[in-house]
Every structure is written in structure tokens, then in C-alpha cells.
Tab-separated table of C-alpha atoms in Angstrom:
chain	number	residue	atom	x	y	z
A	1	MET	CA	3.104	25.727	-22.242
A	2	LYS	CA	5.370	23.359	-24.144
A	3	ILE	CA	7.896	21.344	-22.197
A	4	ARG	CA	10.078	18.466	-23.258
A	5	ARG	CA	7.979	15.355	-23.480
A	6	LYS	CA	10.543	13.415	-21.456
A	7	TYR	CA	10.452	15.909	-18.550
A	8	LEU	CA	6.663	15.982	-18.536
A	9	PHE	CA	6.580	12.191	-18.432
A	10	TYR	CA	9.014	11.969	-15.493
A	11	ALA	CA	7.340	14.828	-13.630
A	12	LEU	CA	3.951	13.088	-13.875
A	13	ALA	CA	5.244	9.624	-12.989
A	14	PHE	CA	7.352	10.850	-10.033
A	15	THR	CA	4.521	13.019	-8.669
A	16	SER	CA	2.236	10.009	-8.874
A	17	ALA	CA	4.868	7.900	-7.044
A	18	ILE	CA	5.247	10.413	-4.189
A	19	ILE	CA	1.477	10.714	-3.782
A	20	THR	CA	1.129	6.901	-3.822
A	21	ALA	CA	3.689	6.605	-1.011
A	22	GLY	CA	1.765	9.162	1.038
A	23	VAL	CA	-1.574	7.467	0.354
A	24	SER	CA	-0.160	4.086	1.409
A	25	THR	CA	0.738	5.605	4.751
A	26	ILE	CA	-2.828	6.824	5.233
A	27	ASP	CA	-4.100	3.393	4.118
A	28	ALA	CA	-1.789	1.686	6.634
A	29	THR	CA	-3.101	3.946	9.389
A	30	ILE	CA	-6.752	3.276	8.480
A	31	SER	CA	-6.077	-0.460	8.223
A	32	ALA	CA	-4.262	-0.579	11.586
A	33	ARG	CA	-6.588	1.711	13.529
A	34	TYR	CA	-10.059	1.772	11.948
A	35	ILE	CA	-10.891	-0.793	9.228
A	36	PRO	CA	-8.742	-3.940	9.639
A	37	ASN	CA	-10.991	-5.982	7.306
A	38	PRO	CA	-9.473	-5.555	3.773
A	39	TRP	CA	-12.735	-6.519	2.000
A	40	ALA	CA	-14.725	-3.925	3.919
A	41	PHE	CA	-11.963	-1.330	3.503
A	42	GLY	CA	-11.735	-1.958	-0.260
A	43	PHE	CA	-15.491	-1.732	-0.760
A	44	SER	CA	-15.753	1.423	1.361
A	45	CYS	CA	-12.935	3.012	-0.678
A	46	PHE	CA	-14.975	2.733	-3.871
A	47	ILE	CA	-18.287	3.797	-2.273
A	48	VAL	CA	-16.716	6.935	-0.797
A	49	GLY	CA	-14.487	7.266	-3.884
A	50	ILE	CA	-17.522	7.854	-6.142
A	51	PHE	CA	-18.647	10.863	-4.069
A	52	ILE	CA	-15.156	12.314	-3.728
A	53	SER	CA	-14.241	11.805	-7.400
A	54	LEU	CA	-17.576	13.324	-8.475
A	55	ILE	CA	-16.955	16.425	-6.347
A	56	ILE	CA	-13.399	16.799	-7.695
A	57	VAL	CA	-14.426	16.348	-11.349
A	58	CYS	CA	-17.342	18.786	-10.920
A	59	ILE	CA	-14.983	21.405	-9.441
A	60	PHE	CA	-12.573	20.894	-12.335
A	61	SER	CA	-15.480	21.231	-14.813
A	62	ILE	CA	-16.048	24.870	-13.769
A	63	PRO	CA	-15.241	27.085	-16.771
A	64	VAL	CA	-12.584	29.763	-16.288
A	65	LYS	CA	-12.083	32.203	-19.191
A	66	GLY	CA	-13.503	29.827	-21.776
A	67	ARG	CA	-11.686	26.694	-20.595
A	68	SER	CA	-12.449	24.323	-17.745
A	69	LEU	CA	-10.372	24.556	-14.571
A	70	GLY	CA	-9.242	20.933	-15.029
A	71	SER	CA	-8.038	21.691	-18.528
A	72	ARG	CA	-5.952	24.585	-17.213
A	73	ILE	CA	-4.243	22.860	-14.302
A	74	ILE	CA	-4.569	19.072	-14.645
A	75	ASP	CA	-5.119	17.753	-18.178
A	76	PRO	CA	-5.472	19.967	-21.282
A	77	SER	CA	-7.717	17.333	-22.906
A	78	PHE	CA	-10.360	17.674	-20.178
A	79	LYS	CA	-13.504	19.646	-21.009
A	80	ARG	CA	-16.097	18.614	-18.437
A	81	LEU	CA	-17.605	15.585	-16.734
A	82	ARG	CA	-19.266	13.462	-19.417
A	83	LEU	CA	-20.935	10.096	-19.834
A	84	VAL	CA	-18.992	7.019	-20.903
A	85	ARG	CA	-18.867	6.546	-24.696
A	86	LYS	CA	-19.729	3.236	-26.278
A	87	GLU	CA	-16.156	2.707	-27.501
A	88	GLU	CA	-14.809	3.186	-23.957
A	89	LEU	CA	-17.186	0.800	-22.201
A	90	LYS	CA	-15.257	-2.440	-22.792
A	91	TYR	CA	-11.972	-0.895	-21.591
A	92	HIS	CA	-13.634	0.669	-18.531
A	93	ILE	CA	-15.112	-2.677	-17.468
A	94	LEU	CA	-11.768	-4.487	-17.794
A	95	ALA	CA	-9.814	-1.702	-16.035
A	96	ALA	CA	-12.416	-1.682	-13.233
A	97	VAL	CA	-12.159	-5.462	-12.756
A	98	GLY	CA	-8.380	-4.993	-12.437
A	99	ASN	CA	-8.712	-2.072	-9.995
A	100	SER	CA	-11.235	-3.868	-7.822
A	101	ILE	CA	-9.162	-7.070	-7.427
A	102	LEU	CA	-5.950	-5.065	-7.074
A	103	THR	CA	-7.374	-2.900	-4.271
A	104	ILE	CA	-8.619	-5.832	-2.208
A	105	GLY	CA	-5.330	-7.721	-2.767
A	106	TYR	CA	-3.255	-4.676	-1.800
A	107	LEU	CA	-5.335	-4.029	1.340
A	108	THR	CA	-5.027	-7.708	2.298
A	109	LEU	CA	-1.224	-7.384	2.097
A	110	LEU	CA	-1.385	-4.147	4.081
A	111	SER	CA	-3.450	-5.817	6.812
A	112	MET	CA	-0.867	-8.669	6.895
A	113	PHE	CA	2.284	-6.514	7.049
A	114	GLY	CA	1.126	-3.101	8.223
A	115	ASP	CA	4.170	-1.333	6.805
A	116	PRO	CA	3.602	0.339	3.390
A	117	SER	CA	7.329	0.338	2.563
A	118	THR	CA	7.142	-3.467	2.665
A	119	VAL	CA	3.961	-3.793	0.626
A	120	LEU	CA	4.755	-1.263	-2.115
A	121	PRO	CA	7.937	-2.936	-3.431
A	122	PHE	CA	5.927	-6.099	-4.102
A	123	SER	CA	3.726	-4.348	-6.616
A	124	GLN	CA	6.771	-3.203	-8.609
A	125	ILE	CA	7.285	-6.768	-9.812
A	126	ALA	CA	4.369	-5.990	-12.114
A	127	ILE	CA	6.966	-4.595	-14.504
A	128	LEU	CA	7.887	-8.120	-15.618
A	129	TYR	CA	4.298	-8.808	-16.613
A	130	LEU	CA	4.078	-5.466	-18.421
A	131	ILE	CA	7.136	-6.214	-20.550
A	132	LEU	CA	5.546	-9.496	-21.587
A	133	ILE	CA	2.197	-7.909	-22.406
A	134	GLU	CA	3.772	-5.049	-24.366
A	135	SER	CA	5.589	-7.671	-26.433
A	136	ILE	CA	2.230	-9.086	-27.440
A	137	SER	CA	-0.061	-6.046	-27.593
A	138	GLU	CA	2.295	-3.311	-28.797
A	139	LYS	CA	4.295	-5.281	-31.343
A	140	ASN	CA	7.431	-4.692	-29.329
A	141	ILE	CA	9.841	-7.491	-28.476
A	142	PRO	CA	11.729	-6.562	-25.293
A	143	THR	CA	15.398	-5.866	-25.778
A	144	LEU	CA	18.114	-7.280	-23.555
A	145	SER	CA	18.395	-3.919	-21.775
A	146	GLU	CA	14.647	-3.920	-21.020
A	147	ILE	CA	14.841	-7.425	-19.586
A	148	GLN	CA	17.949	-6.531	-17.556
A	149	SER	CA	16.338	-3.372	-16.181
A	150	SER	CA	13.097	-5.079	-15.248
A	151	LEU	CA	14.980	-7.869	-13.483
A	152	ILE	CA	17.090	-5.328	-11.578
A	153	VAL	CA	13.918	-3.499	-10.464
A	154	THR	CA	12.285	-6.804	-9.521
A	155	PHE	CA	15.198	-8.077	-7.425
A	156	GLY	CA	15.584	-4.670	-5.813
A	157	ALA	CA	11.892	-4.638	-4.961
A	158	ILE	CA	12.061	-8.122	-3.441
A	159	LEU	CA	15.072	-7.152	-1.303
A	160	GLY	CA	13.319	-3.949	-0.267
A	161	SER	CA	10.309	-5.982	0.829
A	162	ILE	CA	12.250	-8.488	2.893
A	163	THR	CA	14.289	-6.039	4.925
A	164	LEU	CA	11.704	-4.274	7.007
A	165	THR	CA	9.822	-7.332	8.183
A	166	GLY	CA	12.604	-9.904	8.136
A	167	THR	CA	10.254	-12.559	6.792
A	168	ILE	CA	8.095	-13.223	3.757
A	169	THR	CA	5.225	-15.683	3.877
A	170	LEU	CA	4.216	-17.965	1.032
A	171	GLU	CA	0.673	-16.596	1.288
A	172	SER	CA	1.871	-13.046	0.642
A	173	PHE	CA	3.843	-14.195	-2.431
A	174	ALA	CA	0.738	-15.973	-3.746
A	175	ILE	CA	-1.311	-12.771	-3.295
A	176	VAL	CA	1.411	-10.705	-5.008
A	177	PHE	CA	1.966	-12.955	-8.018
A	178	LEU	CA	-1.511	-14.379	-8.560
A	179	VAL	CA	-3.787	-11.527	-7.480
A	180	VAL	CA	-2.214	-8.067	-7.110
A	181	ASN	CA	0.166	-8.011	-10.072
A	182	PRO	CA	-2.055	-9.608	-12.754
A	183	ALA	CA	-4.885	-7.284	-11.605
A	184	TRP	CA	-2.529	-4.294	-11.765
A	185	ILE	CA	-1.553	-5.246	-15.311
A	186	LEU	CA	-5.182	-5.524	-16.390
A	187	PHE	CA	-5.883	-2.146	-14.808
A	188	SER	CA	-2.768	-0.503	-16.240
A	189	ILE	CA	-3.114	-1.797	-19.816
A	190	TYR	CA	-6.775	-0.784	-20.170
A	191	GLN	CA	-6.256	2.602	-18.520
A	192	ARG	CA	-3.572	3.205	-21.136
A	193	LYS	CA	-5.881	2.084	-23.937
A	194	LEU	CA	-8.527	4.495	-22.616
A	195	LYS	CA	-6.018	7.361	-22.503
A	196	LEU	CA	-4.966	6.688	-26.092
A	197	LEU	CA	-8.580	6.789	-27.364
A	198	LYS	CA	-9.762	9.904	-29.179
A	199	ILE	CA	-13.037	11.392	-27.925
A	200	ASP	CA	-14.548	14.084	-30.178
A	201	ASN	CA	-11.241	14.340	-32.030
A	202	ARG	CA	-9.369	15.124	-28.801
A	203	PRO	CA	-7.209	12.832	-26.684
A	204	ASN	CA	-9.206	11.178	-23.907
A	205	ASP	CA	-8.797	12.950	-20.556
A	206	ALA	CA	-7.451	11.459	-17.330
A	207	LEU	CA	-10.115	13.023	-15.071
A	208	ASN	CA	-13.098	11.333	-16.745
A	209	ILE	CA	-11.141	8.078	-17.040
A	210	ARG	CA	-10.429	8.060	-13.297
A	211	PHE	CA	-13.964	9.025	-12.285
A	212	TRP	CA	-15.603	6.314	-14.381
A	213	ASN	CA	-13.019	3.771	-13.290
A	214	VAL	CA	-14.043	4.334	-9.652
A	215	VAL	CA	-17.740	4.006	-10.574
A	216	PHE	CA	-17.234	0.741	-12.479
A	217	ALA	CA	-14.810	-0.598	-9.848
A	218	CYS	CA	-17.414	0.088	-7.137
A	219	MET	CA	-20.008	-1.931	-9.065
A	220	PHE	CA	-17.614	-4.811	-9.623
A	221	THR	CA	-16.397	-4.773	-5.985
A	222	ALA	CA	-20.020	-4.887	-4.787
A	223	ILE	CA	-20.578	-8.008	-6.906
A	224	LEU	CA	-17.264	-9.570	-5.816
A	225	VAL	CA	-17.798	-8.927	-2.099
A	226	GLY	CA	-21.467	-9.969	-2.322
A	227	VAL	CA	-20.657	-13.271	-4.047
A	228	TYR	CA	-17.821	-13.950	-1.563
A	229	ASP	CA	-20.217	-13.307	1.343
A	230	LEU	CA	-22.799	-15.696	-0.138
A	231	ILE	CA	-20.244	-18.478	-0.655
A	232	VAL	CA	-18.222	-18.143	2.552
A	233	GLY	CA	-20.981	-16.758	4.767
A	234	THR	CA	-19.111	-13.604	5.829
A	235	GLY	CA	-20.591	-10.107	6.195
A	236	HIS	CA	-18.058	-7.957	4.344
A	237	PHE	CA	-20.702	-6.234	2.185
A	238	ILE	CA	-22.508	-4.745	5.179
A	239	ALA	CA	-19.170	-4.098	6.920
A	240	GLY	CA	-18.018	-2.143	3.877
A	241	ILE	CA	-21.127	0.066	3.840
A	242	THR	CA	-20.863	0.613	7.610
A	243	ALA	CA	-17.140	1.455	7.336
A	244	SER	CA	-17.804	3.992	4.586
A	245	ILE	CA	-20.261	5.794	6.891
A	246	ASP	CA	-18.345	5.441	10.192
A	247	HIS	CA	-14.941	6.373	8.787
A	248	PHE	CA	-16.050	8.583	5.911
A	249	ASN	CA	-13.452	11.300	6.597
A	250	TRP	CA	-10.458	8.955	6.597
A	251	VAL	CA	-11.589	7.048	3.505
A	252	ALA	CA	-12.467	10.324	1.744
A	253	LEU	CA	-8.967	11.618	2.493
A	254	THR	CA	-7.245	8.563	1.012
A	255	MET	CA	-9.549	8.456	-2.034
A	256	GLY	CA	-9.220	12.198	-2.648
A	257	ILE	CA	-5.435	12.005	-2.740
A	258	THR	CA	-5.501	8.724	-4.698
A	259	PHE	CA	-7.584	10.488	-7.358
A	260	PHE	CA	-4.686	12.834	-8.151
A	261	SER	CA	-2.129	10.033	-7.989
A	262	TYR	CA	-4.043	8.111	-10.655
A	263	VAL	CA	-4.779	11.142	-12.806
A	264	PHE	CA	-1.033	11.846	-13.033
A	265	TYR	CA	-0.344	8.166	-13.610
A	266	ILE	CA	-2.919	7.947	-16.433
A	267	ARG	CA	-1.426	11.048	-18.076
A	268	ALA	CA	2.058	9.527	-17.846
A	269	LEU	CA	0.703	6.310	-19.375
A	270	GLY	CA	-0.546	8.319	-22.333
A	271	ILE	CA	2.977	9.602	-22.960
A	272	GLY	CA	5.312	6.709	-22.253
A	273	LYS	CA	5.197	2.957	-22.530
A	274	ALA	CA	3.351	1.249	-19.691
A	275	SER	CA	6.474	-0.589	-18.505
A	276	VAL	CA	8.629	2.565	-18.445
A	277	THR	CA	5.891	4.444	-16.572
A	278	GLN	CA	5.736	1.576	-14.115
A	279	ALA	CA	9.533	1.647	-13.751
A	280	VAL	CA	9.563	5.349	-12.903
A	281	ARG	CA	6.650	4.896	-10.577
A	282	ALA	CA	8.676	2.175	-8.834
A	283	SER	CA	10.493	5.021	-7.095
A	284	THR	CA	7.495	5.025	-4.757
A	285	VAL	CA	9.463	2.325	-2.890
A	286	LEU	CA	11.986	4.971	-1.865
A	287	PHE	CA	9.415	7.636	-1.112
A	288	ALA	CA	7.531	5.179	1.137
A	289	ILE	CA	10.470	4.847	3.550
A	290	PRO	CA	10.195	8.287	5.242
A	291	PHE	CA	6.421	7.871	5.435
A	292	SER	CA	6.855	4.424	7.039
A	293	LEU	CA	9.374	5.850	9.507
A	294	LEU	CA	6.824	8.502	10.423
A	295	ILE	CA	3.996	6.078	11.218
A	296	SER	CA	6.453	3.761	12.938
A	297	TYR	CA	7.476	6.723	15.149
A	298	PHE	CA	3.818	7.193	16.129
A	299	ASN	CA	3.531	3.451	16.911
A	300	ILE	CA	0.929	2.839	14.199
A	301	ILE	CA	3.163	0.080	12.798
A	302	PRO	CA	5.892	-1.909	14.627
A	303	PRO	CA	9.327	-0.229	14.883
A	304	PHE	CA	11.936	-0.988	12.210
A	305	SER	CA	14.769	-3.463	12.607
A	306	THR	CA	18.117	-1.879	13.408
A	307	ASP	CA	20.094	-5.008	12.430
A	308	PRO	CA	22.995	-3.799	10.191
A	309	VAL	CA	22.520	-6.768	7.817
A	310	MET	CA	18.880	-5.845	7.307
A	311	ILE	CA	19.812	-2.203	6.718
A	312	LEU	CA	22.477	-3.278	4.178
A	313	ILE	CA	19.966	-5.460	2.321
A	314	LYS	CA	17.563	-2.539	2.268
A	315	ILE	CA	20.206	-0.195	0.806
A	316	ILE	CA	21.078	-2.802	-1.858
A	317	GLY	CA	17.387	-3.269	-2.679
A	318	THR	CA	16.639	0.435	-3.092
A	319	THR	CA	19.868	0.987	-5.089
A	320	LEU	CA	18.862	-1.772	-7.486
A	321	VAL	CA	15.426	-0.217	-7.967
A	322	ILE	CA	17.037	3.146	-8.841
A	323	LEU	CA	19.545	1.517	-11.219
A	324	GLY	CA	16.773	-0.391	-12.960
A	325	ILE	CA	14.748	2.800	-13.425
A	326	VAL	CA	17.697	4.769	-14.787
A	327	SER	CA	18.716	2.090	-17.288
A	328	PHE	CA	15.123	1.937	-18.520
A	329	ALA	CA	14.916	5.655	-18.946
A	330	LEU	CA	18.156	6.165	-20.821
A	331	SER	CA	17.668	3.795	-23.716
A	332	LEU	CA	15.135	4.964	-26.292
A	333	VAL	CA	15.588	5.927	-29.936
A	334	LYS	CA	12.878	7.743	-31.888
A	335	ALA	CA	12.784	8.580	-35.584
A	336	TYR	CA	10.589	9.748	-38.446
A	337	VAL	CA	10.697	7.950	-41.795
A	338	PHE	CA	9.450	9.929	-44.799
A	339	ILE	CA	8.237	7.625	-47.548
A	340	ASN	CA	7.345	7.977	-51.231
A	341	VAL	CA	5.416	5.149	-52.865
A	342	LYS	CA	5.164	3.889	-56.454
A	343	PRO	CA	1.902	4.403	-58.338
A	344	GLY	CA	-0.392	1.401	-58.735
A	345	TYR	CA	-0.308	0.184	-55.110
A	346	PRO	CA	-3.344	0.746	-52.853
A	347	ILE	CA	-2.544	3.202	-50.023
A	348	GLU	CA	-4.549	1.204	-47.428
A	349	GLU	CA	-2.560	-1.953	-48.138
A	350	THR	CA	0.794	-0.158	-47.794
A	351	MET	CA	-0.458	1.522	-44.611
A	352	ASP	CA	-1.288	-1.878	-43.076
A	353	LYS	CA	2.113	-3.271	-44.075
A	354	LEU	CA	3.892	-0.317	-42.455
A	355	TRP	CA	1.754	-0.627	-39.325
A	356	SER	CA	2.635	-4.305	-38.968
A	357	ILE	CA	6.356	-3.466	-38.547
A	358	ARG	CA	7.509	-3.801	-34.940
A	359	GLY	CA	8.564	-0.475	-33.416
A	360	VAL	CA	6.225	1.598	-35.628
A	361	THR	CA	4.067	3.734	-33.331
A	362	ARG	CA	2.321	5.942	-35.896
A	363	VAL	CA	1.594	5.711	-39.626
A	364	THR	CA	0.372	8.897	-41.280
A	365	VAL	CA	-0.864	9.295	-44.861
A	366	ILE	CA	-0.071	12.811	-46.031
A	367	ALA	CA	-0.635	15.127	-48.974
A	368	GLY	CA	2.601	16.877	-49.875
A	369	THR	CA	6.138	15.976	-50.872
A	370	TYR	CA	5.823	12.516	-49.325
A	371	ASP	CA	3.078	9.913	-49.174
A	372	PHE	CA	3.686	8.574	-45.657
A	373	ILE	CA	5.324	9.739	-42.448
A	374	VAL	CA	6.055	6.873	-40.077
A	375	LYS	CA	7.055	7.413	-36.440
A	376	ILE	CA	9.409	4.864	-34.931
A	377	ARG	CA	10.248	4.048	-31.298
A	378	ILE	CA	12.978	1.506	-30.636
A	379	ARG	CA	15.565	0.736	-27.978
A	380	THR	CA	18.720	0.839	-30.143
A	381	LEU	CA	19.742	2.111	-33.588
A	382	VAL	CA	20.858	-1.406	-34.495
A	383	LYS	CA	17.244	-2.470	-34.093
A	384	GLY	CA	16.347	0.419	-36.403
A	385	TYR	CA	18.168	-1.335	-39.204
A	386	GLU	CA	17.243	-4.905	-38.326
A	387	ARG	CA	13.641	-4.264	-37.470
A	388	ILE	CA	12.651	-1.238	-39.535
A	389	ILE	CA	14.877	-0.606	-42.579
A	390	ARG	CA	15.017	-4.238	-43.670
A	391	LYS	CA	11.240	-4.489	-43.372
A	392	LEU	CA	10.715	-1.227	-45.306
A	393	GLU	CA	12.926	-2.500	-48.077
A	394	GLY	CA	10.746	-5.585	-48.235
A	395	ILE	CA	7.609	-3.540	-49.057
A	396	GLU	CA	7.308	-3.458	-52.851
A	397	ALA	CA	5.207	-0.294	-52.974
A	398	ILE	CA	7.935	1.856	-51.406
A	399	LYS	CA	9.916	3.875	-53.958
A	400	LYS	CA	12.250	5.711	-51.548
A	401	TYR	CA	12.473	6.644	-47.919
A	402	LYS	CA	14.368	9.064	-45.669
A	403	TRP	CA	15.281	8.317	-42.062
A	404	GLU	CA	15.295	11.290	-39.670
A	405	SER	CA	16.441	10.459	-36.118
A	406	VAL	CA	14.749	12.522	-33.395
A	407	LEU	CA	17.318	14.246	-31.197
A	408	LYS	CA	15.013	16.227	-28.906
A	409	GLU	CA	11.272	16.626	-28.604
A	410	TRP	CA	8.801	19.048	-27.049
A	411	GLU	CA	5.094	18.540	-26.726
A	412	ASN	CA	2.210	20.833	-25.971
A	413	ILE	CA	0.735	20.059	-22.568
B	1	MET	CA	-9.906	19.699	-37.535
B	2	ILE	CA	-6.740	19.542	-39.602
B	3	ASN	CA	-3.446	18.008	-38.549
B	4	ALA	CA	-0.247	18.653	-40.454
B	5	TYR	CA	3.474	18.180	-40.308
B	6	ILE	CA	5.660	21.160	-41.179
B	7	LEU	CA	9.196	20.146	-42.114
B	8	LEU	CA	11.785	22.840	-41.528
B	9	THR	CA	15.240	23.496	-42.865
B	10	MET	CA	17.182	25.860	-40.623
B	11	GLN	CA	20.120	28.184	-41.053
B	12	THR	CA	23.143	27.022	-39.100
B	13	GLY	CA	23.449	28.417	-35.602
B	14	ASP	CA	19.956	29.786	-35.025
B	15	SER	CA	17.942	26.708	-34.092
B	16	GLU	CA	17.923	27.106	-30.270
B	17	LYS	CA	16.358	30.575	-30.398
B	18	ALA	CA	13.998	29.566	-33.201
B	19	ILE	CA	12.717	26.572	-31.210
B	20	SER	CA	11.887	28.733	-28.227
B	21	GLU	CA	9.945	31.056	-30.582
B	22	MET	CA	8.079	28.086	-32.089
B	23	ARG	CA	7.147	26.799	-28.638
B	24	LYS	CA	5.168	30.006	-28.106
B	25	ILE	CA	2.969	29.505	-31.191
B	26	GLU	CA	-0.559	28.326	-30.502
B	27	ASN	CA	-1.682	25.182	-32.394
B	28	VAL	CA	1.833	23.742	-32.386
B	29	GLU	CA	1.420	20.281	-30.836
B	30	LYS	CA	4.896	18.882	-31.064
B	31	ILE	CA	8.374	20.017	-32.046
B	32	SER	CA	10.994	17.395	-32.883
B	33	VAL	CA	14.605	18.293	-33.612
B	34	VAL	CA	15.801	15.721	-36.146
B	35	ALA	CA	19.038	14.671	-37.819
B	36	GLY	CA	18.708	14.131	-41.559
B	37	GLU	CA	17.572	16.144	-44.574
B	38	TYR	CA	15.414	18.375	-42.360
B	39	ASP	CA	16.304	20.013	-39.071
B	40	ILE	CA	12.964	20.304	-37.292
B	41	VAL	CA	9.602	18.531	-37.652
B	42	VAL	CA	6.626	20.442	-36.271
B	43	ARG	CA	3.199	18.892	-35.821
B	44	VAL	CA	0.250	21.294	-35.818
B	45	HIS	CA	-3.433	20.908	-35.019
B	46	VAL	CA	-5.670	23.615	-36.533
B	47	LYS	CA	-9.351	24.260	-37.235
B	48	SER	CA	-9.046	25.186	-40.894
B	49	LEU	CA	-6.652	25.497	-43.824
B	50	GLU	CA	-6.692	29.249	-43.292
B	51	LYS	CA	-5.478	28.745	-39.729
B	52	LEU	CA	-2.803	26.368	-41.033
B	53	LEU	CA	-1.599	29.145	-43.308
B	54	THR	CA	-1.415	31.509	-40.310
B	55	VAL	CA	0.675	29.015	-38.326
B	56	THR	CA	2.957	28.338	-41.311
B	57	ASN	CA	3.408	32.081	-41.795
B	58	LYS	CA	4.321	32.533	-38.129
B	59	ILE	CA	6.927	29.786	-38.403
B	60	GLN	CA	8.338	31.260	-41.619
B	61	MET	CA	8.713	34.636	-39.901
B	62	ILE	CA	11.003	33.168	-37.231
B	63	ASN	CA	14.649	34.100	-37.619
B	64	GLY	CA	16.717	31.129	-38.729
B	65	VAL	CA	13.968	29.277	-40.616
B	66	LYS	CA	15.240	28.807	-44.154
B	67	LYS	CA	12.545	26.676	-45.738
B	68	THR	CA	9.236	25.055	-44.739
B	69	THR	CA	7.422	22.138	-46.369
B	70	THR	CA	3.876	21.456	-45.196
B	71	GLN	CA	2.392	17.956	-45.282
B	72	VAL	CA	-1.338	17.788	-44.513
B	73	ILE	CA	-2.434	14.594	-42.751
B	74	GLU	CA	-5.158	12.631	-44.552
B	75	LYS	CA	-5.299	9.472	-42.467
B	76	GLU	CA	-3.502	8.123	-39.437
B	77	ILE	CA	-3.052	5.046	-37.260
B	78	SER	CA	-1.222	5.372	-33.944
B	79	LEU	CA	-0.685	3.510	-30.702
């Protein structure tokens, strides 16, 4: 089935956001009722997560009419459960470090506030970090509209966080800015790098990426919790193992659903830029509200404030998040540039020069009418001239080029 | 495996129907409607040159396709 790339991207990111909101509610319930210790809860999540993820990936590895079940319904790139390749190892370790720290930080916030609709908006501030990192790693200087959108999402998220509790502690801000968000960025960037890798000439699949991330994150969390116990003299390591046995069903439920949330998120990351994916996923803030109301109704978390000022702030906060997402989504220009080169210039050298241009996402050497096809992704057409055309004209080897703006695009999923 | 771009020139007025036909063809990875000298850029992923010929033939048979130019990919860098 081929659907428009844009729709696929939004469908994946929104599905992931809805699932995340639901999972946070389960997490809040477990944290309030069964495992209040965030270190033990985090560790137990990864221990149980390995078993659950293994079962899910094995089920999806079952072949159905020549293709695996996972390939048919989850990710077309998936064949079967496989071992980690050498080229993936570095990225898996870094993504796992991020996931491990992020999980413990998030569960610490959840144990402090209880209400997922307060905790989730905090993590959306990660978008600011992502914009910065994309500027460095993906040769893409953020445009004014990107900065505006990310600030709108950030302020909306902060307002959304304040309203339901009425207060914000300095400690929670420190956890958000110094622990949760940097860890989320590390996790997000390296998950994206893993998704963009080619394994056996096929795009890497989200199911194997998620499974191995849980395995590596479990190892790193064991080290982290163990070292913390040794230094501080606590017993979180044993508490984590005990919690994973005593509350296996609850933790299995949250990890089972989280698996799908991340698989959809990883697939979305492979399609769009990390910051745009994060922006769309920010809608989880809205989806968390009905879930929070539900657990508040059952007295799992304290009841919400009915103060009209608080409600107004909440409406402003959520509106800003939506506006930020929409302005992100609506500004993207893509184009192909067909290039002919002069004889006497090495192809490799020209290829490197083209690749070094900001906004170039793909450089292809071809045999046919042209010598190169370059794919461009920029925020505005003005940038297309300033950033691309002027740079192309500066490359001596280029004889002539043709610019073809992409109006619509479909991709095989 | 062979990857290729097929650049299409279309007859005016038939592109919508032609795109939906193209979307049904196996091995077609991506279809981009473009504004410029060409009308549509199709990216295909096939096992052999023979299979590439089959895909090109299928595209050429679609009503509204005026001309196709195939560019076989030799090397690629992408994000």
C-alpha cells in the first residue's frame, strides 16, 4: 500500500502520542499504588520489558505467506528477530544510556506529581534541544519559523504543566532540564540514526531496534542502579528485581503497550525530522488530559483544580502546543535537482561538495541523462536560492542543473 | 539490488488517474509529483535490470504517460 508520506508520518506520530498518554496513566497508577520507588520501577520496567518485547518480536517473526507478520502489519522492513550488527552497536549503547536515564527521570517526576498530564508537557521542551542538535548533526540551521514554533510548543507545555498542580518545584525543573530532556535527546537522535541505517540493503526495522534498545537499557540501568546503591547505600537493585516479580502483570502491561508506542515513534523518526516528529508527538499533552481525568475520578491521583484562572491557563497552554505543532507541520519545501557535470572532475569530489550543502538530504550518482540527482529539504523557497542554488553555482564541476520542486509525494509503506 | 529513478513527462489532464495506477505497481518505492521539466519522479527498487525493464514497461503502459527517462543509481549518500 502506498500512502502519502506526510499522512503516514502524522498517523505514526499521533498513534504513538495517544499510546504514550495511555501508558503514562498506567505508569501513574503503578507508581501511586504498587511501586512508588522510581529506581525500582524503572529497573523492573526493563527486566520485564525484555521478556515482553521478546515475546512480541517472536510473534511478529512468524512467517505468513512468505513474509513475516511484523512486516505485514507493523514495519515492512522487518524480517525476523536478529542479532545486533557491528555497525549498530555504538548507536544502541548510546540510545540505551538515554532511555535508561530518561525512564528513571520520568518515573521520579511521576512519583513527585502523580498526574501524567502534568509530567508529559515537561518532556515536550525537548524540542528546543532537538532543534539545536539538528543544526549541528544534520547540517540544518533552524529557520525563524522553526524557532518560533518550538518556543510556542515550549511555553504551551510549561503552562500545561503548571495548571493542574498549581505549583512547580525547582527540583522538578532541574530533573526536566538536566536529566529527562538531555537523555530523551540522546535516545531520540540515536534511535533515528539506527532507523536510517541499512541492514542487508534494507532499511533498518523498528521492531529489532526497540527490542535491542530494551535489552541494552536493562544492562545500563542495572549498572546505574547498582552503582547508586553502592554509593548511597540504598537497596533499589533488589527492590527492582522484587517489583518485577511481585507486580509482573502491571509492569508487563505498561511495557507491552510502550513497545508499540516506540515502534510507531521510531518509524515516524525514519520519515520526518526528529524535531518535527517530537512536535507532533507533543500532542500527547492533550491526549493525557482525559486519561488523567479518569484516574483522578478513581482517586488514584488528587482531584483537579476547578479554579477558572487555572482552567484558562490550561486552555492557553494546550492551544499554544497545538499552534506550535501546526506551524511546524505546514512549512517544508522539498525539491529534486538534476545535475550534469563537466568532464575532468572526479565524481567523488563533486559528490562530497554537494553533500556538504545545507538542506541536501540525498546525493545520488546516476547513469543516464544526468550525472547527479540531489534531494533537497528546506523550510522556504527563499532558502532554496540562498542556501542551495548559490552553493551549486559555486561548484566548478557543475555544467548545468534543473530544479524540480516536489508538489506531492507518496511512499511505499 | 538495483535502485533507479524514472522521470516521467505526462499528457495534460491525466496525471491523477495515472498516479493511482502507478501506486499499484510493485517495486515502486516513491512517487513525487514535481514542477519543472518533468511531471513525476518515480523511485524504484528492483532485483535485476530485467525487473527494471518490467517496471518501466508497466509505467509506460499507463494512460497519460508521454515519455519516460530511466536513471540507474550507481552510488548514493543520504541522511
